[in-house]
PDB file of C-alpha atoms in Angstrom:
ATOM      1  CA  MET A 202     -34.755 223.504 -29.056  1.00 43.00           C
ATOM      2  CA  GLN A 203     -37.354 220.935 -28.787  1.00 46.00           C
ATOM      3  CA  PRO A 204     -34.990 217.867 -28.800  1.00 46.00           C
ATOM      4  CA  PHE A 205     -32.844 219.660 -25.976  1.00 42.00           C
ATOM      5  CA  LEU A 206     -35.965 220.208 -23.921  1.00 40.00           C
ATOM      6  CA  ILE A 207     -36.914 216.332 -24.082  1.00 39.00           C
ATOM      7  CA  ILE A 208     -33.382 215.197 -23.315  1.00 37.00           C
ATOM      8  CA  ILE A 209     -32.725 217.135 -20.164  1.00 36.00           C
ATOM      9  CA  PRO A 210     -36.036 215.754 -18.295  1.00 39.00           C
ATOM     10  CA  LEU A 211     -34.839 212.204 -19.220  1.00 36.00           C
ATOM     11  CA  CYS A 212     -31.411 212.826 -17.617  1.00 38.00           C
ATOM     12  CA  LEU A 213     -33.087 214.131 -14.547  1.00 39.00           C
ATOM     13  CA  GLY A 214     -35.496 211.163 -14.263  1.00 39.00           C
ATOM     14  CA  LEU A 215     -32.480 208.628 -14.625  1.00 34.00           C
ATOM     15  CA  GLN A 216     -30.834 210.231 -11.342  1.00 37.00           C
ATOM     16  CA  GLN A 217     -33.913 209.507  -9.485  1.00 36.00           C
ATOM     17  CA  ILE A 218     -34.198 205.614 -10.439  1.00 33.00           C
ATOM     18  CA  PRO A 219     -32.838 203.598  -7.531  1.00 36.00           C
ATOM     19  CA  GLY A 220     -29.883 201.442  -8.502  1.00 33.00           C
ATOM     20  CA  VAL A 221     -28.600 203.662 -11.321  1.00 32.00           C
ATOM     21  CA  GLY A 222     -25.171 205.019 -11.134  1.00 33.00           C
ATOM     22  CA  ALA A 223     -22.619 205.566  -8.367  1.00 34.00           C
ATOM     23  CA  ALA A 224     -24.989 207.712  -6.348  1.00 34.00           C
ATOM     24  CA  ALA A 225     -27.294 204.811  -6.084  1.00 36.00           C
ATOM     25  CA  THR A 226     -24.614 202.669  -4.687  1.00 43.00           C
ATOM     26  CA  ALA A 227     -23.490 205.312  -2.077  1.00 43.00           C
ATOM     27  CA  SER A 228     -27.155 205.648  -1.310  1.00 48.00           C
ATOM     28  CA  ALA A 229     -27.726 201.953  -0.689  1.00 68.00           C
ATOM     29  CA  CYS A 230     -24.816 201.810   1.829  1.00 79.00           C
ATOM     30  CA  GLY A 231     -25.739 205.027   3.663  1.00 81.00           C
ATOM     31  CA  PRO A 232     -23.627 206.574   6.496  1.00 88.00           C
ATOM     32  CA  CYS A 233     -21.307 204.131   8.494  1.00 88.00           C
ATOM     33  CA  ASP A 234     -22.482 203.327  12.019  1.00 87.00           C
ATOM     34  CA  ARG A 235     -19.987 200.933  13.393  1.00 86.00           C
ATOM     35  CA  ASP A 236     -21.911 200.616  16.568  1.00 87.00           C
ATOM     36  CA  ILE A 237     -24.586 198.648  14.689  1.00 86.00           C
ATOM     37  CA  CYS A 238     -21.954 196.219  13.057  1.00 89.00           C
ATOM     38  CA  ARG A 239     -22.078 192.830  14.584  1.00 88.00           C
ATOM     39  CA  SER A 240     -18.612 191.184  15.692  1.00 90.00           C
ATOM     40  CA  VAL A 241     -17.190 188.527  13.504  1.00 90.00           C
ATOM     41  CA  THR A 242     -14.433 185.835  14.136  1.00 91.00           C
ATOM     42  CA  CYS A 243     -12.899 184.759  11.042  1.00 92.00           C
ATOM     43  CA  ALA A 244     -10.849 181.382  10.573  1.00 89.00           C
ATOM     44  CA  ALA A 245      -7.992 183.234  10.363  1.00 91.00           C
ATOM     45  CA  PRO A 246      -6.931 186.913  10.981  1.00 91.00           C
ATOM     46  CA  GLU A 247      -5.851 187.078   7.229  1.00 93.00           C
ATOM     47  CA  LEU A 248      -9.356 186.559   6.151  1.00 94.00           C
ATOM     48  CA  LEU A 249     -10.672 189.735   7.996  1.00 93.00           C
ATOM     49  CA  THR A 250     -11.820 192.409   5.533  1.00 92.00           C
ATOM     50  CA  ARG A 251     -14.534 195.211   5.378  1.00 89.00           C
ATOM     51  CA  ASP A 252     -17.921 194.532   3.860  1.00 86.00           C
ATOM     52  CA  GLU A 253     -19.030 196.379   0.635  1.00 82.00           C
ATOM     53  CA  CYS A 254     -19.935 199.600   2.099  1.00 85.00           C
ATOM     54  CA  ASP A 255     -16.439 199.765   3.647  1.00 87.00           C
ATOM     55  CA  CYS A 256     -17.916 200.004   7.129  1.00 89.00           C
ATOM     56  CA  CYS A 257     -18.341 196.780   9.146  1.00 90.00           C
ATOM     57  CA  ASP A 258     -15.942 193.919   9.597  1.00 91.00           C
ATOM     58  CA  SER A 259     -16.404 190.973   7.441  1.00 90.00           C
ATOM     59  CA  CYS A 260     -14.620 187.678   6.758  1.00 92.00           C
ATOM     60  CA  LEU A 261     -13.571 186.415   3.225  1.00 93.00           C
ATOM     61  CA  SER A 262     -14.845 182.988   2.285  1.00 92.00           C
ATOM     62  CA  VAL A 263     -12.846 180.013   1.876  1.00 93.00           C
ATOM     63  CA  GLU A 264     -13.182 176.816  -0.158  1.00 92.00           C
ATOM     64  CA  GLY A 265     -16.846 175.605  -0.460  1.00 89.00           C
ATOM     65  CA  GLU A 266     -18.183 178.689   1.566  1.00 90.00           C
ATOM     66  CA  PRO A 267     -20.885 181.117  -0.131  1.00 89.00           C
ATOM     67  CA  CYS A 268     -19.881 183.938  -2.244  1.00 88.00           C
ATOM     68  CA  GLY A 269     -21.334 186.439  -4.472  1.00 82.00           C
ATOM     69  CA  GLY A 270     -25.160 187.364  -4.081  1.00 72.00           C
ATOM     70  CA  ARG A 271     -27.292 190.325  -5.209  1.00 65.00           C
ATOM     71  CA  ASP A 272     -27.745 191.973  -1.422  1.00 59.00           C
ATOM     72  CA  GLU A 273     -25.252 194.288   0.263  1.00 52.00           C
ATOM     73  CA  GLY A 274     -24.128 191.652   2.397  1.00 59.00           C
ATOM     74  CA  ARG A 275     -22.620 189.484  -0.512  1.00 73.00           C
ATOM     75  CA  ALA A 276     -19.219 187.455   0.414  1.00 83.00           C
ATOM     76  CA  ARG A 277     -16.138 187.480  -1.456  1.00 88.00           C
ATOM     77  CA  CYS A 278     -13.664 184.975  -1.844  1.00 93.00           C
ATOM     78  CA  ALA A 279     -10.096 184.856  -0.296  1.00 93.00           C
ATOM     79  CA  PRO A 280      -7.028 185.414  -2.366  1.00 91.00           C
ATOM     80  CA  GLY A 281      -6.340 182.392  -4.817  1.00 92.00           C
ATOM     81  CA  MET A 282     -10.072 181.503  -5.047  1.00 93.00           C
ATOM     82  CA  VAL A 283     -12.748 182.273  -7.617  1.00 92.00           C
ATOM     83  CA  CYS A 284     -16.345 182.405  -6.922  1.00 91.00           C
ATOM     84  CA  VAL A 285     -18.262 179.727  -9.085  1.00 89.00           C
ATOM     85  CA  SER A 286     -21.873 179.848  -9.687  1.00 82.00           C
ATOM     86  CA  ARG A 287     -24.090 177.020  -8.069  1.00 67.00           C
ATOM     87  CA  PRO A 288     -26.088 174.779 -10.096  1.00 61.00           C
ATOM     88  CA  SER A 289     -29.590 176.253 -10.527  1.00 47.00           C
ATOM     89  CA  MET A 290     -31.939 174.790  -7.950  1.00 43.00           C
ATOM     90  CA  GLY A 291     -35.623 175.825  -6.937  1.00 45.00           C
ATOM     91  CA  ARG A 292     -35.944 178.614  -4.389  1.00 46.00           C
ATOM     92  CA  GLU A 293     -37.489 176.340  -1.858  1.00 44.00           C
ATOM     93  CA  SER A 294     -34.421 174.012  -2.168  1.00 42.00           C
ATOM     94  CA  SER A 295     -31.686 176.520  -1.779  1.00 46.00           C
ATOM     95  CA  SER A 296     -30.876 178.177   1.565  1.00 46.00           C
ATOM     96  CA  TYR A 297     -28.749 180.692  -0.261  1.00 47.00           C
ATOM     97  CA  SER A 298     -29.824 184.059  -1.573  1.00 51.00           C
ATOM     98  CA  ASP A 299     -30.002 184.585  -5.226  1.00 55.00           C
ATOM     99  CA  GLY A 300     -26.814 184.951  -7.210  1.00 57.00           C
ATOM    100  CA  THR A 301     -24.722 183.179  -4.651  1.00 78.00           C
ATOM    101  CA  GLY A 302     -22.014 180.898  -5.553  1.00 87.00           C
ATOM    102  CA  ALA A 303     -19.272 178.735  -3.967  1.00 90.00           C
ATOM    103  CA  CYS A 304     -15.352 179.664  -3.399  1.00 92.00           C
ATOM    104  CA  LEU A 305     -13.024 177.439  -5.381  1.00 93.00           C
ATOM    105  CA  CYS A 306      -9.350 177.261  -5.391  1.00 95.00           C
ATOM    106  CA  GLU A 307      -7.725 178.488  -8.662  1.00 93.00           C
ATOM    107  CA  GLU A 308      -4.972 175.748  -8.164  1.00 91.00           C
ATOM    108  CA  ASP A 309      -6.479 172.403  -8.695  1.00 88.00           C
ATOM    109  CA  GLY A 310      -5.534 169.516  -6.920  1.00 92.00           C
ATOM    110  CA  ALA A 311      -3.941 168.065  -3.667  1.00 93.00           C
ATOM    111  CA  VAL A 312      -0.687 169.225  -2.408  1.00 95.00           C
ATOM    112  CA  CYS A 313       2.115 168.054   0.028  1.00 96.00           C
ATOM    113  CA  GLY A 314       2.825 170.358   2.786  1.00 95.00           C
ATOM    114  CA  SER A 315       6.281 170.845   4.474  1.00 94.00           C
ATOM    115  CA  ASP A 316       4.425 169.396   7.679  1.00 92.00           C
ATOM    116  CA  GLY A 317       4.290 165.940   5.844  1.00 91.00           C
ATOM    117  CA  LYS A 318       0.607 166.082   5.394  1.00 93.00           C
ATOM    118  CA  THR A 319      -1.512 166.000   2.287  1.00 94.00           C
ATOM    119  CA  HIS A 320      -3.847 168.999   1.544  1.00 95.00           C
ATOM    120  CA  SER A 321      -6.918 168.977  -0.546  1.00 93.00           C
ATOM    121  CA  SER A 322      -5.581 172.104  -2.506  1.00 94.00           C
ATOM    122  CA  ALA A 323      -2.867 174.767  -2.250  1.00 95.00           C
ATOM    123  CA  CYS A 324      -5.736 177.187  -0.676  1.00 95.00           C
ATOM    124  CA  ALA A 325      -6.506 174.471   2.086  1.00 94.00           C
ATOM    125  CA  LEU A 326      -2.748 174.429   2.638  1.00 95.00           C
ATOM    126  CA  ARG A 327      -2.504 178.217   3.069  1.00 94.00           C
ATOM    127  CA  LEU A 328      -5.566 178.363   5.322  1.00 94.00           C
ATOM    128  CA  HIS A 329      -3.842 175.515   7.486  1.00 94.00           C
ATOM    129  CA  SER A 330      -0.586 177.634   7.513  1.00 94.00           C
ATOM    130  CA  TRP A 331      -2.356 180.686   8.807  1.00 93.00           C
ATOM    131  CA  LYS A 332      -3.971 178.712  11.807  1.00 92.00           C
ATOM    132  CA  MET A 333      -0.537 176.975  12.723  1.00 92.00           C
ATOM    133  CA  LEU A 334       1.250 180.384  12.652  1.00 91.00           C
ATOM    134  CA  HIS A 335      -1.354 181.891  14.894  1.00 90.00           C
ATOM    135  CA  ALA A 336      -1.332 178.899  17.141  1.00 89.00           C
ATOM    136  CA  GLY A 337       2.598 179.630  17.599  1.00 90.00           C
ATOM    137  CA  LYS A 338       3.503 176.375  15.691  1.00 90.00           C
ATOM    138  CA  GLY A 339       5.084 177.947  12.782  1.00 90.00           C
ATOM    139  CA  SER A 340       3.654 178.292   9.081  1.00 89.00           C
ATOM    140  CA  ILE A 341       4.075 175.439   6.469  1.00 93.00           C
ATOM    141  CA  HIS A 342       4.743 175.763   2.733  1.00 94.00           C
ATOM    142  CA  LYS A 343       4.077 173.672  -0.302  1.00 93.00           C
ATOM    143  CA  VAL A 344       6.620 170.904  -0.908  1.00 93.00           C
ATOM    144  CA  HIS A 345       5.432 169.465  -4.207  1.00 93.00           C
ATOM    145  CA  ASP A 346       2.141 168.857  -5.998  1.00 93.00           C
ATOM    146  CA  GLY A 347       0.229 165.676  -5.488  1.00 92.00           C
ATOM    147  CA  GLU A 348       0.011 163.777  -2.189  1.00 92.00           C
ATOM    148  CA  CYS A 349       2.766 163.258   0.142  1.00 95.00           C
ATOM    149  CA  LYS A 350       4.894 160.075  -0.235  1.00 94.00           C
ATOM    150  CA  TYR A 351       5.322 157.750   2.479  1.00 94.00           C
ATOM    151  CA  ALA A 352       6.740 154.159   3.143  1.00 96.00           C
ATOM    152  CA  PRO A 353       4.180 151.086   3.169  1.00 97.00           C
ATOM    153  CA  VAL A 354       2.210 150.696   6.451  1.00 96.00           C
ATOM    154  CA  ILE A 355       0.689 147.457   6.922  1.00 96.00           C
ATOM    155  CA  VAL A 356      -3.166 148.125   7.478  1.00 95.00           C
ATOM    156  CA  VAL A 357      -4.293 144.415   8.199  1.00 95.00           C
ATOM    157  CA  SER A 358      -1.547 141.745   8.854  1.00 96.00           C
ATOM    158  CA  PRO A 359      -1.547 138.088   8.122  1.00 97.00           C
ATOM    159  CA  LYS A 360      -3.204 135.889  10.745  1.00 95.00           C
ATOM    160  CA  LYS A 361      -2.472 132.534  12.496  1.00 95.00           C
ATOM    161  CA  ILE A 362      -4.182 129.612  11.038  1.00 95.00           C
ATOM    162  CA  HIS A 363      -4.527 126.005  12.040  1.00 95.00           C
ATOM    163  CA  ASN A 364      -6.110 123.454   9.611  1.00 95.00           C
ATOM    164  CA  ALA A 365      -5.744 120.054   8.555  1.00 94.00           C
ATOM    165  CA  THR A 366      -4.062 118.482   5.430  1.00 93.00           C
ATOM    166  CA  GLY A 367      -6.354 118.640   2.358  1.00 93.00           C
ATOM    167  CA  ALA A 368      -7.901 121.731   3.303  1.00 94.00           C
ATOM    168  CA  GLN A 369      -7.974 124.987   1.308  1.00 95.00           C
ATOM    169  CA  VAL A 370      -6.344 128.088   3.338  1.00 96.00           C
ATOM    170  CA  TYR A 371      -5.041 131.503   2.927  1.00 94.00           C
ATOM    171  CA  LEU A 372      -3.132 134.329   4.257  1.00 97.00           C
ATOM    172  CA  SER A 373      -3.824 138.056   3.328  1.00 96.00           C
ATOM    173  CA  CYS A 374      -2.464 141.388   4.065  1.00 96.00           C
ATOM    174  CA  GLU A 375      -3.587 145.041   3.289  1.00 97.00           C
ATOM    175  CA  VAL A 376      -0.951 147.724   2.808  1.00 97.00           C
ATOM    176  CA  LYS A 377      -1.065 151.354   2.339  1.00 96.00           C
ATOM    177  CA  ALA A 378       1.490 153.840   0.969  1.00 95.00           C
ATOM    178  CA  VAL A 379       2.294 156.696  -1.513  1.00 94.00           C
ATOM    179  CA  PRO A 380       3.164 155.808  -4.310  1.00 92.00           C
ATOM    180  CA  THR A 381       0.996 152.588  -4.400  1.00 91.00           C
ATOM    181  CA  PRO A 382       3.334 149.705  -3.100  1.00 94.00           C
ATOM    182  CA  SER A 383       4.048 146.321  -4.388  1.00 94.00           C
ATOM    183  CA  ILE A 384       3.497 143.053  -2.397  1.00 96.00           C
ATOM    184  CA  THR A 385       5.577 139.776  -2.594  1.00 96.00           C
ATOM    185  CA  TRP A 386       5.164 136.682  -0.390  1.00 97.00           C
ATOM    186  CA  ARG A 387       7.945 134.501   1.220  1.00 96.00           C
ATOM    187  CA  LYS A 388       7.957 131.400   3.450  1.00 95.00           C
ATOM    188  CA  VAL A 389      10.384 131.756   6.195  1.00 94.00           C
ATOM    189  CA  THR A 390      12.397 128.760   7.242  1.00 89.00           C
ATOM    190  CA  GLU A 391      15.528 128.350   9.442  1.00 85.00           C
ATOM    191  CA  SER A 392      18.739 126.606   8.233  1.00 84.00           C
ATOM    192  CA  PRO A 393      20.413 123.909  10.708  1.00 83.00           C
ATOM    193  CA  LYS A 394      22.914 126.985  11.714  1.00 84.00           C
ATOM    194  CA  GLY A 395      19.865 129.113  12.776  1.00 82.00           C
ATOM    195  CA  THR A 396      19.940 131.364   9.974  1.00 86.00           C
ATOM    196  CA  LYS A 397      16.759 132.561   8.285  1.00 88.00           C
ATOM    197  CA  LEU A 398      16.005 131.604   4.687  1.00 91.00           C
ATOM    198  CA  PHE A 399      13.634 133.265   2.561  1.00 92.00           C
ATOM    199  CA  GLU A 400      11.700 131.303  -0.239  1.00 93.00           C
ATOM    200  CA  GLU A 401       9.980 133.437  -2.871  1.00 95.00           C
ATOM    201  CA  LEU A 402       6.402 132.180  -3.497  1.00 95.00           C
ATOM    202  CA  PRO A 403       4.762 130.741  -5.306  1.00 93.00           C
ATOM    203  CA  GLY A 404       8.008 129.247  -6.784  1.00 89.00           C
ATOM    204  CA  ASP A 405       7.629 125.779  -8.029  1.00 89.00           C
ATOM    205  CA  ARG A 406       4.919 124.916  -5.607  1.00 90.00           C
ATOM    206  CA  VAL A 407       1.946 123.458  -7.482  1.00 93.00           C
ATOM    207  CA  ASN A 408      -0.396 123.880  -4.650  1.00 95.00           C
ATOM    208  CA  VAL A 409       0.410 127.562  -4.006  1.00 96.00           C
ATOM    209  CA  ALA A 410      -0.835 130.744  -5.660  1.00 96.00           C
ATOM    210  CA  VAL A 411      -0.134 134.413  -5.044  1.00 96.00           C
ATOM    211  CA  GLN A 412      -2.721 137.078  -5.907  1.00 95.00           C
ATOM    212  CA  VAL A 413      -2.527 140.816  -5.520  1.00 94.00           C
ATOM    213  CA  ARG A 414      -5.174 143.525  -6.259  1.00 94.00           C
ATOM    214  CA  GLY A 415      -5.637 147.311  -5.653  1.00 91.00           C
ATOM    215  CA  GLY A 416      -7.860 148.402  -2.723  1.00 86.00           C
ATOM    216  CA  PRO A 417      -9.951 148.541  -0.763  1.00 87.00           C
ATOM    217  CA  SER A 418      -9.000 152.241  -0.566  1.00 87.00           C
ATOM    218  CA  ARG A 419      -7.000 154.629  -2.700  1.00 86.00           C
ATOM    219  CA  HIS A 420      -3.172 153.856  -2.557  1.00 89.00           C
ATOM    220  CA  GLU A 421      -3.874 150.501  -0.827  1.00 94.00           C
ATOM    221  CA  ILE A 422      -3.130 147.078  -2.119  1.00 95.00           C
ATOM    222  CA  THR A 423      -4.214 143.557  -0.976  1.00 96.00           C
ATOM    223  CA  GLY A 424      -2.221 140.278  -1.271  1.00 96.00           C
ATOM    224  CA  TRP A 425      -3.087 136.829  -0.736  1.00 96.00           C
ATOM    225  CA  VAL A 426      -1.344 133.534  -0.627  1.00 96.00           C
ATOM    226  CA  LEU A 427      -3.552 130.712  -1.498  1.00 97.00           C
ATOM    227  CA  ILE A 428      -2.691 127.187  -0.522  1.00 96.00           C
ATOM    228  CA  ASN A 429      -4.834 124.095  -2.019  1.00 95.00           C
ATOM    229  CA  PRO A 430      -4.565 121.364  -0.978  1.00 95.00           C
ATOM    230  CA  LEU A 431      -2.782 122.005   2.272  1.00 95.00           C
ATOM    231  CA  MET A 432       0.231 119.635   3.069  1.00 94.00           C
ATOM    232  CA  LYS A 433       2.202 119.043   6.063  1.00 93.00           C
ATOM    233  CA  GLU A 434       5.152 120.569   4.419  1.00 93.00           C
ATOM    234  CA  ASP A 435       3.219 123.983   4.085  1.00 95.00           C
ATOM    235  CA  GLU A 436       3.414 124.468   7.790  1.00 95.00           C
ATOM    236  CA  GLY A 437       5.359 127.496   8.810  1.00 94.00           C
ATOM    237  CA  THR A 438       5.726 131.275   8.751  1.00 96.00           C
ATOM    238  CA  TYR A 439       4.647 133.187   5.823  1.00 97.00           C
ATOM    239  CA  GLN A 440       5.910 136.850   5.402  1.00 97.00           C
ATOM    240  CA  CYS A 441       3.770 139.526   3.436  1.00 97.00           C
ATOM    241  CA  HIS A 442       6.844 141.941   2.146  1.00 97.00           C
ATOM    242  CA  ALA A 443       5.841 145.413   0.910  1.00 97.00           C
ATOM    243  CA  THR A 444       7.959 147.980  -0.837  1.00 96.00           C
ATOM    244  CA  ASN A 445       7.827 151.150  -2.685  1.00 95.00           C
ATOM    245  CA  MET A 446      10.258 154.071  -3.780  1.00 94.00           C
ATOM    246  CA  VAL A 447      10.169 155.351  -0.338  1.00 94.00           C
ATOM    247  CA  GLY A 448      10.775 152.462   1.945  1.00 96.00           C
ATOM    248  CA  GLU A 449       9.649 148.719   2.767  1.00 97.00           C
ATOM    249  CA  THR A 450       7.969 146.828   5.471  1.00 97.00           C
ATOM    250  CA  TYR A 451       6.704 143.461   6.318  1.00 97.00           C
ATOM    251  CA  ALA A 452       4.256 141.289   8.623  1.00 97.00           C
ATOM    252  CA  ASP A 453       4.349 137.565   9.320  1.00 96.00           C
ATOM    253  CA  GLY A 454       1.384 134.973   9.397  1.00 97.00           C
ATOM    254  CA  THR A 455       1.623 131.501  10.345  1.00 96.00           C
ATOM    255  CA  ILE A 456      -0.009 128.294   9.289  1.00 96.00           C
ATOM    256  CA  ARG A 457      -0.231 125.147  11.397  1.00 96.00           C
ATOM    257  CA  VAL A 458      -0.999 121.889   9.860  1.00 95.00           C
ATOM    258  CA  THR A 459      -2.448 118.645  11.466  1.00 93.00           C
ATOM    259  CA  GLU A 460      -2.378 115.481   9.402  1.00 89.00           C
ATOM    260  CA  HIS A 461      -5.894 114.397   8.330  1.00 75.00           C
ATOM    261  CA  SER A 462      -5.143 110.775   9.178  1.00 70.00           C
ATOM    262  CA  LYS A 463      -4.288 111.574  12.940  1.00 63.00           C
ATOM    263  CA  ILE A 464      -7.725 113.394  13.246  1.00 56.00           C
ATOM    264  CA  LYS A 465      -9.504 110.289  11.878  1.00 56.00           C
ATOM    265  CA  LYS A 466      -7.445 108.002  14.244  1.00 54.00           C
ATOM    266  CA  ASN A 467      -8.186 110.533  17.308  1.00 54.00           C
ATOM    267  CA  ASN A 468     -11.688 110.349  16.368  1.00 55.00           C
ATOM    268  CA  HIS A 469     -11.821 106.441  16.005  1.00 49.00           C
ATOM    269  CA  MET A 470     -10.173 106.260  19.516  1.00 53.00           C
ATOM    270  CA  SER A 471     -12.613 108.609  21.030  1.00 54.00           C
ATOM    271  CA  SER A 472     -15.576 106.635  19.615  1.00 53.00           C
ATOM    272  CA  GLU A 473     -14.261 103.461  21.028  1.00 53.00           C
ATOM    273  CA  SER A 474     -13.463 104.872  24.656  1.00 55.00           C
ATOM    274  CA  LYS A 475     -17.215 106.175  24.559  1.00 55.00           C
ATOM    275  CA  ALA A 476     -18.461 102.547  23.637  1.00 52.00           C
TER     276      ALA A 476
END
């Protein structure tokens, strides 16, 4: 009988310890009084839910927003997301309560939506779709993983240049597209009959060099045509031509050349007239 007499008091004691058992959870929530609930506005109606006590309205967290926590107001992530622990930080440097994390989309990587725009994740696309739907603009869906493909766009066009023979000059252009485009340079001339002729550069020109590099931003490429030394026959129109699997585009720049001997002659005549 002695062991039995000892166990019963232990069981009774456990029931009185806060935070133990289902009774403690119910006690922590208490009776629901919706009159004291604060009003909430979620980013989309689909994110509206009830708090842990199934009483007051609450919003599910989206990507980057807090989740978890040890208090009764802990947030939960929207469907398709997981709550990831934050790196441990000192109490003074953190504005979040103990045990909180951040919501992260289960599907990693950017996606292309039916709106023709790239979204950072499938979860971001889903949230945008909800917003569009409730704005009366219709929902959107994922077309494929990865960024949306689009034809080349000239970000920076070649300029107009005027210089003298013997100088070093260059034309450049920046192009953006997905997939990343390729750039070629052409010199545009005109036949006696008025037909446009395109000379691929550098060709056999010993004073012309063509360079291409990626950047300055993602899916962007920059191309140059460098001429050194500049000769009178280099005068004309130069075309930056960009292409990828989706399409192509081009932009023109011009080089005007003045012969160095004429500059010297003009300067000499100007000096004589002043004398």
